[in-house]
Amino acid sequence: MIARCQVDYAGRLTAHLPMATRLLLVKADGSVSVHSDDRAYKPLNWMSPPCWLIEDRDIWTVQNKAGEKLVISIEEVLHDSSHELGAEPGLQKDGVEAHLQELLAEHITTLGDGYSLVRREYPTAIGPVDILARDAEGSAVAVEIKRRGEIDGVEQLTRYLELLNRDPLLAPVQGVFAAQLIRPQARTLAEDRGIRCVTLDYDKLRGTESDEFRLF
């Protein structure tokens, strides 16, 4: 839906978006996000599933199990349509990125002594995180792998961490942003958010002797 609306969020903090024309996106998984025309894919505000939407005339109230609310007050609807997108075939990673994930999973101690692999492509409501691991203390670690580390990769990992940290069986979940090359701006943003950056040496990983089938 494209509509003139204002948005108020109440939860761990409060936030207000004044009246303006915005895109309101309601997905089949129950998520609701509010977009402007100048933020690329990143929403201004959103509510991730599990949550529910209550429509009362010109007021949408989106609430989750934690009691957080996103209240959207609609002044004028400019466009309203619904589309079935069908089955999602999934993201096809390029060969180097996919191989980096495979190699890092095989040699997970590249991230640090005592690290152990939980699973590759660990599922979340917004897509799989490349690797879920445990560090030497047993804490969960989510790893996002890129060939070139850009700001959008940090944003992607941030969203994964937000969802994973809602799972009491995993929280607290740390983040690792791993890439062959990490841009300075991406590194600065990651470190500001408490995400550790790791530069991967593809050739060294390929040359590391596998211990997957060793007894000793």
Tab-separated table of C-alpha atoms in Angstrom:
chain	number	residue	atom	x	y	z
A	1	MET	CA	0.000	0.000	0.000
A	2	ILE	CA	1.126	3.564	-0.743
A	3	ALA	CA	-0.474	6.003	1.676
A	4	ARG	CA	-0.111	9.253	3.567
A	5	CYS	CA	0.406	8.129	7.125
A	6	GLN	CA	2.097	8.709	10.445
A	7	VAL	CA	3.776	5.925	12.387
A	8	ASP	CA	4.317	5.557	16.128
A	9	TYR	CA	6.344	2.805	17.754
A	10	ALA	CA	6.133	1.913	21.437
A	11	GLY	CA	8.333	-0.739	22.967
A	12	ARG	CA	11.887	-0.738	24.301
A	13	LEU	CA	11.916	2.897	23.165
A	14	THR	CA	9.505	5.236	21.389
A	15	ALA	CA	9.740	6.590	17.854
A	16	HIS	CA	7.542	8.834	15.727
A	17	LEU	CA	7.321	9.345	11.971
A	18	PRO	CA	5.227	12.417	11.073
A	19	MET	CA	2.609	12.426	8.332
A	20	ALA	CA	4.100	11.743	4.890
A	21	THR	CA	3.621	9.534	1.843
A	22	ARG	CA	5.130	6.083	2.406
A	23	LEU	CA	5.076	2.490	1.213
A	24	LEU	CA	3.482	0.021	3.665
A	25	LEU	CA	4.545	-3.565	3.027
A	26	VAL	CA	2.692	-6.508	4.604
A	27	LYS	CA	4.292	-9.859	3.813
A	28	ALA	CA	2.895	-13.370	3.980
A	29	ASP	CA	5.121	-14.171	6.974
A	30	GLY	CA	3.190	-11.530	8.961
A	31	SER	CA	5.899	-8.884	8.976
A	32	VAL	CA	4.984	-5.236	8.406
A	33	SER	CA	7.489	-2.622	7.258
A	34	VAL	CA	7.300	1.097	6.488
A	35	HIS	CA	9.430	2.468	3.644
A	36	SER	CA	10.297	5.909	2.299
A	37	ASP	CA	11.637	6.809	-1.139
A	38	ASP	CA	15.239	7.448	-0.071
A	39	ARG	CA	16.406	4.456	1.991
A	40	ALA	CA	16.851	1.731	-0.656
A	41	TYR	CA	15.734	-1.589	0.884
A	42	LYS	CA	15.998	-0.536	4.530
A	43	PRO	CA	12.649	0.311	6.164
A	44	LEU	CA	12.061	3.335	8.371
A	45	ASN	CA	10.366	1.081	10.896
A	46	TRP	CA	9.135	-2.481	10.959
A	47	MET	CA	7.745	-5.328	13.027
A	48	SER	CA	9.194	-8.795	12.489
A	49	PRO	CA	7.180	-11.988	12.912
A	50	PRO	CA	5.678	-13.450	14.962
A	51	CYS	CA	3.290	-10.506	15.162
A	52	TRP	CA	-0.295	-9.690	14.229
A	53	LEU	CA	-2.026	-6.832	12.446
A	54	ILE	CA	-5.334	-5.315	13.569
A	55	GLU	CA	-7.065	-2.952	11.142
A	56	ASP	CA	-9.588	-0.532	12.665
A	57	ARG	CA	-10.753	1.864	9.949
A	58	ASP	CA	-7.761	4.119	9.319
A	59	ILE	CA	-5.618	2.765	12.153
A	60	TRP	CA	-3.316	-0.236	11.768
A	61	THR	CA	-1.931	-1.684	14.997
A	62	VAL	CA	0.869	-4.214	14.681
A	63	GLN	CA	1.845	-5.986	17.900
A	64	ASN	CA	4.233	-8.787	18.828
A	65	LYS	CA	4.380	-11.196	21.759
A	66	ALA	CA	6.665	-8.840	23.681
A	67	GLY	CA	3.939	-6.172	23.706
A	68	GLU	CA	5.747	-3.856	21.278
A	69	LYS	CA	3.372	-1.902	19.045
A	70	LEU	CA	3.620	-0.196	15.683
A	71	VAL	CA	0.620	2.111	15.168
A	72	ILE	CA	0.071	3.375	11.625
A	73	SER	CA	-2.475	6.183	11.193
A	74	ILE	CA	-3.566	6.428	7.564
A	75	GLU	CA	-4.798	9.768	6.220
A	76	GLU	CA	-5.116	8.892	2.523
A	77	VAL	CA	-4.612	5.710	0.475
A	78	LEU	CA	-2.964	6.347	-2.893
A	79	HIS	CA	-2.521	2.738	-4.000
A	80	ASP	CA	-3.551	-0.613	-2.548
A	81	SER	CA	-2.794	-3.984	-4.132
A	82	SER	CA	-2.021	-7.573	-3.166
A	83	HIS	CA	0.212	-10.045	-5.031
A	84	GLU	CA	1.173	-13.693	-4.503
A	85	LEU	CA	4.901	-14.034	-5.184
A	86	GLY	CA	5.024	-17.831	-5.143
A	87	ALA	CA	7.818	-20.089	-3.934
A	88	GLU	CA	11.167	-18.450	-3.264
A	89	PRO	CA	14.057	-20.330	-4.946
A	90	GLY	CA	16.570	-18.763	-2.559
A	91	LEU	CA	19.646	-16.622	-2.964
A	92	GLN	CA	22.261	-17.987	-5.340
A	93	LYS	CA	25.661	-16.959	-4.004
A	94	ASP	CA	28.577	-16.489	-6.356
A	95	GLY	CA	31.103	-19.320	-6.437
A	96	VAL	CA	33.784	-17.654	-4.334
A	97	GLU	CA	31.348	-16.548	-1.606
A	98	ALA	CA	29.722	-19.973	-1.421
A	99	HIS	CA	33.131	-21.642	-1.274
A	100	LEU	CA	34.272	-19.254	1.464
A	101	GLN	CA	31.293	-20.331	3.549
A	102	GLU	CA	32.105	-23.995	2.970
A	103	LEU	CA	35.789	-23.534	3.810
A	104	LEU	CA	35.158	-21.433	6.912
A	105	ALA	CA	32.622	-23.978	8.194
A	106	GLU	CA	35.198	-26.725	7.704
A	107	HIS	CA	37.927	-24.699	9.431
A	108	ILE	CA	35.779	-22.840	11.943
A	109	THR	CA	38.714	-22.303	14.333
A	110	THR	CA	39.883	-19.650	11.862
A	111	LEU	CA	37.546	-17.420	13.904
A	112	GLY	CA	39.294	-18.329	17.157
A	113	ASP	CA	40.494	-21.220	19.299
A	114	GLY	CA	37.694	-23.325	20.701
A	115	TYR	CA	35.112	-22.343	18.074
A	116	SER	CA	32.733	-25.101	16.926
A	117	LEU	CA	30.246	-25.229	14.061
A	118	VAL	CA	26.534	-25.451	14.842
A	119	ARG	CA	25.154	-25.195	11.315
A	120	ARG	CA	25.627	-23.595	7.923
A	121	GLU	CA	22.684	-21.600	6.513
A	122	TYR	CA	20.992	-21.311	9.911
A	123	PRO	CA	17.360	-20.277	9.208
A	124	THR	CA	15.759	-17.046	10.424
A	125	ALA	CA	12.437	-15.405	9.522
A	126	ILE	CA	14.196	-13.137	7.004
A	127	GLY	CA	16.575	-15.679	5.483
A	128	PRO	CA	19.473	-17.893	6.557
A	129	VAL	CA	22.565	-16.567	8.304
A	130	ASP	CA	25.663	-18.054	6.675
A	131	ILE	CA	27.086	-19.796	9.743
A	132	LEU	CA	25.984	-20.281	13.335
A	133	ALA	CA	28.836	-21.286	15.635
A	134	ARG	CA	29.762	-21.469	19.309
A	135	ASP	CA	32.852	-19.821	20.761
A	136	ALA	CA	35.170	-21.321	23.383
A	137	GLU	CA	32.775	-20.245	26.165
A	138	GLY	CA	29.795	-21.797	24.399
A	139	SER	CA	28.177	-18.502	23.360
A	140	ALA	CA	26.336	-18.397	20.028
A	141	VAL	CA	28.022	-16.547	17.175
A	142	ALA	CA	26.324	-15.568	13.898
A	143	VAL	CA	28.717	-15.199	10.964
A	144	GLU	CA	27.894	-13.350	7.753
A	145	ILE	CA	30.332	-14.006	4.892
A	146	LYS	CA	30.948	-11.735	1.920
A	147	ARG	CA	33.547	-11.581	-0.811
A	148	ARG	CA	33.675	-7.809	-0.351
A	149	GLY	CA	32.437	-6.428	2.951
A	150	GLU	CA	30.178	-3.417	2.390
A	151	ILE	CA	27.802	-1.509	4.656
A	152	ASP	CA	24.788	-3.441	3.353
A	153	GLY	CA	26.380	-6.681	4.603
A	154	VAL	CA	26.712	-5.190	8.084
A	155	GLU	CA	23.061	-4.103	7.972
A	156	GLN	CA	22.071	-7.628	6.913
A	157	LEU	CA	23.952	-9.194	9.827
A	158	THR	CA	22.447	-6.613	12.213
A	159	ARG	CA	18.945	-7.746	11.220
A	160	TYR	CA	19.874	-11.407	11.712
A	161	LEU	CA	21.280	-10.646	15.171
A	162	GLU	CA	18.126	-8.787	16.171
A	163	LEU	CA	16.023	-11.861	15.382
A	164	LEU	CA	18.435	-14.446	16.795
A	165	ASN	CA	18.718	-12.551	20.074
A	166	ARG	CA	14.978	-12.945	20.568
A	167	ASP	CA	15.510	-16.707	20.927
A	168	PRO	CA	16.162	-17.441	24.626
A	169	LEU	CA	17.952	-20.665	23.672
A	170	LEU	CA	20.550	-18.703	21.691
A	171	ALA	CA	20.784	-15.261	23.313
A	172	PRO	CA	23.096	-13.534	23.697
A	173	VAL	CA	24.298	-13.962	20.100
A	174	GLN	CA	27.499	-12.260	18.987
A	175	GLY	CA	28.168	-11.199	15.410
A	176	VAL	CA	31.151	-11.753	13.112
A	177	PHE	CA	31.393	-10.054	9.715
A	178	ALA	CA	33.847	-12.015	7.573
A	179	ALA	CA	35.066	-11.075	4.103
A	180	GLN	CA	38.108	-11.112	1.863
A	181	LEU	CA	38.064	-7.323	1.846
A	182	ILE	CA	36.175	-5.118	4.295
A	183	ARG	CA	35.573	-1.474	3.388
A	184	PRO	CA	36.616	1.038	6.060
A	185	GLN	CA	33.065	2.407	6.374
A	186	ALA	CA	31.684	-1.114	6.835
A	187	ARG	CA	34.304	-1.910	9.475
A	188	THR	CA	33.527	1.299	11.362
A	189	LEU	CA	29.776	0.574	11.349
A	190	ALA	CA	30.296	-3.051	12.398
A	191	GLU	CA	32.590	-2.179	15.289
A	192	ASP	CA	30.191	0.550	16.416
A	193	ARG	CA	27.488	-2.134	16.671
A	194	GLY	CA	29.706	-4.561	18.553
A	195	ILE	CA	30.247	-6.812	15.526
A	196	ARG	CA	33.727	-8.288	15.097
A	197	CYS	CA	35.321	-8.060	11.659
A	198	VAL	CA	37.484	-10.876	10.267
A	199	THR	CA	39.411	-10.662	7.002
A	200	LEU	CA	39.502	-14.037	5.227
A	201	ASP	CA	42.447	-15.264	3.168
A	202	TYR	CA	40.788	-17.379	0.479
A	203	ASP	CA	44.006	-18.970	-0.751
A	204	LYS	CA	45.109	-19.823	2.789
A	205	LEU	CA	41.736	-21.384	3.589
A	206	ARG	CA	41.906	-23.479	0.422
A	207	GLY	CA	45.389	-24.604	1.347
A	208	THR	CA	44.528	-25.487	4.931
A	209	GLU	CA	44.726	-29.228	5.416
A	210	SER	CA	41.300	-30.594	6.221
A	211	ASP	CA	40.942	-32.430	9.525
A	212	GLU	CA	37.335	-33.423	8.912
A	213	PHE	CA	38.112	-37.165	8.585
A	214	ARG	CA	41.147	-37.403	10.875
A	215	LEU	CA	41.095	-39.546	14.000
A	216	PHE	CA	44.051	-37.734	15.590
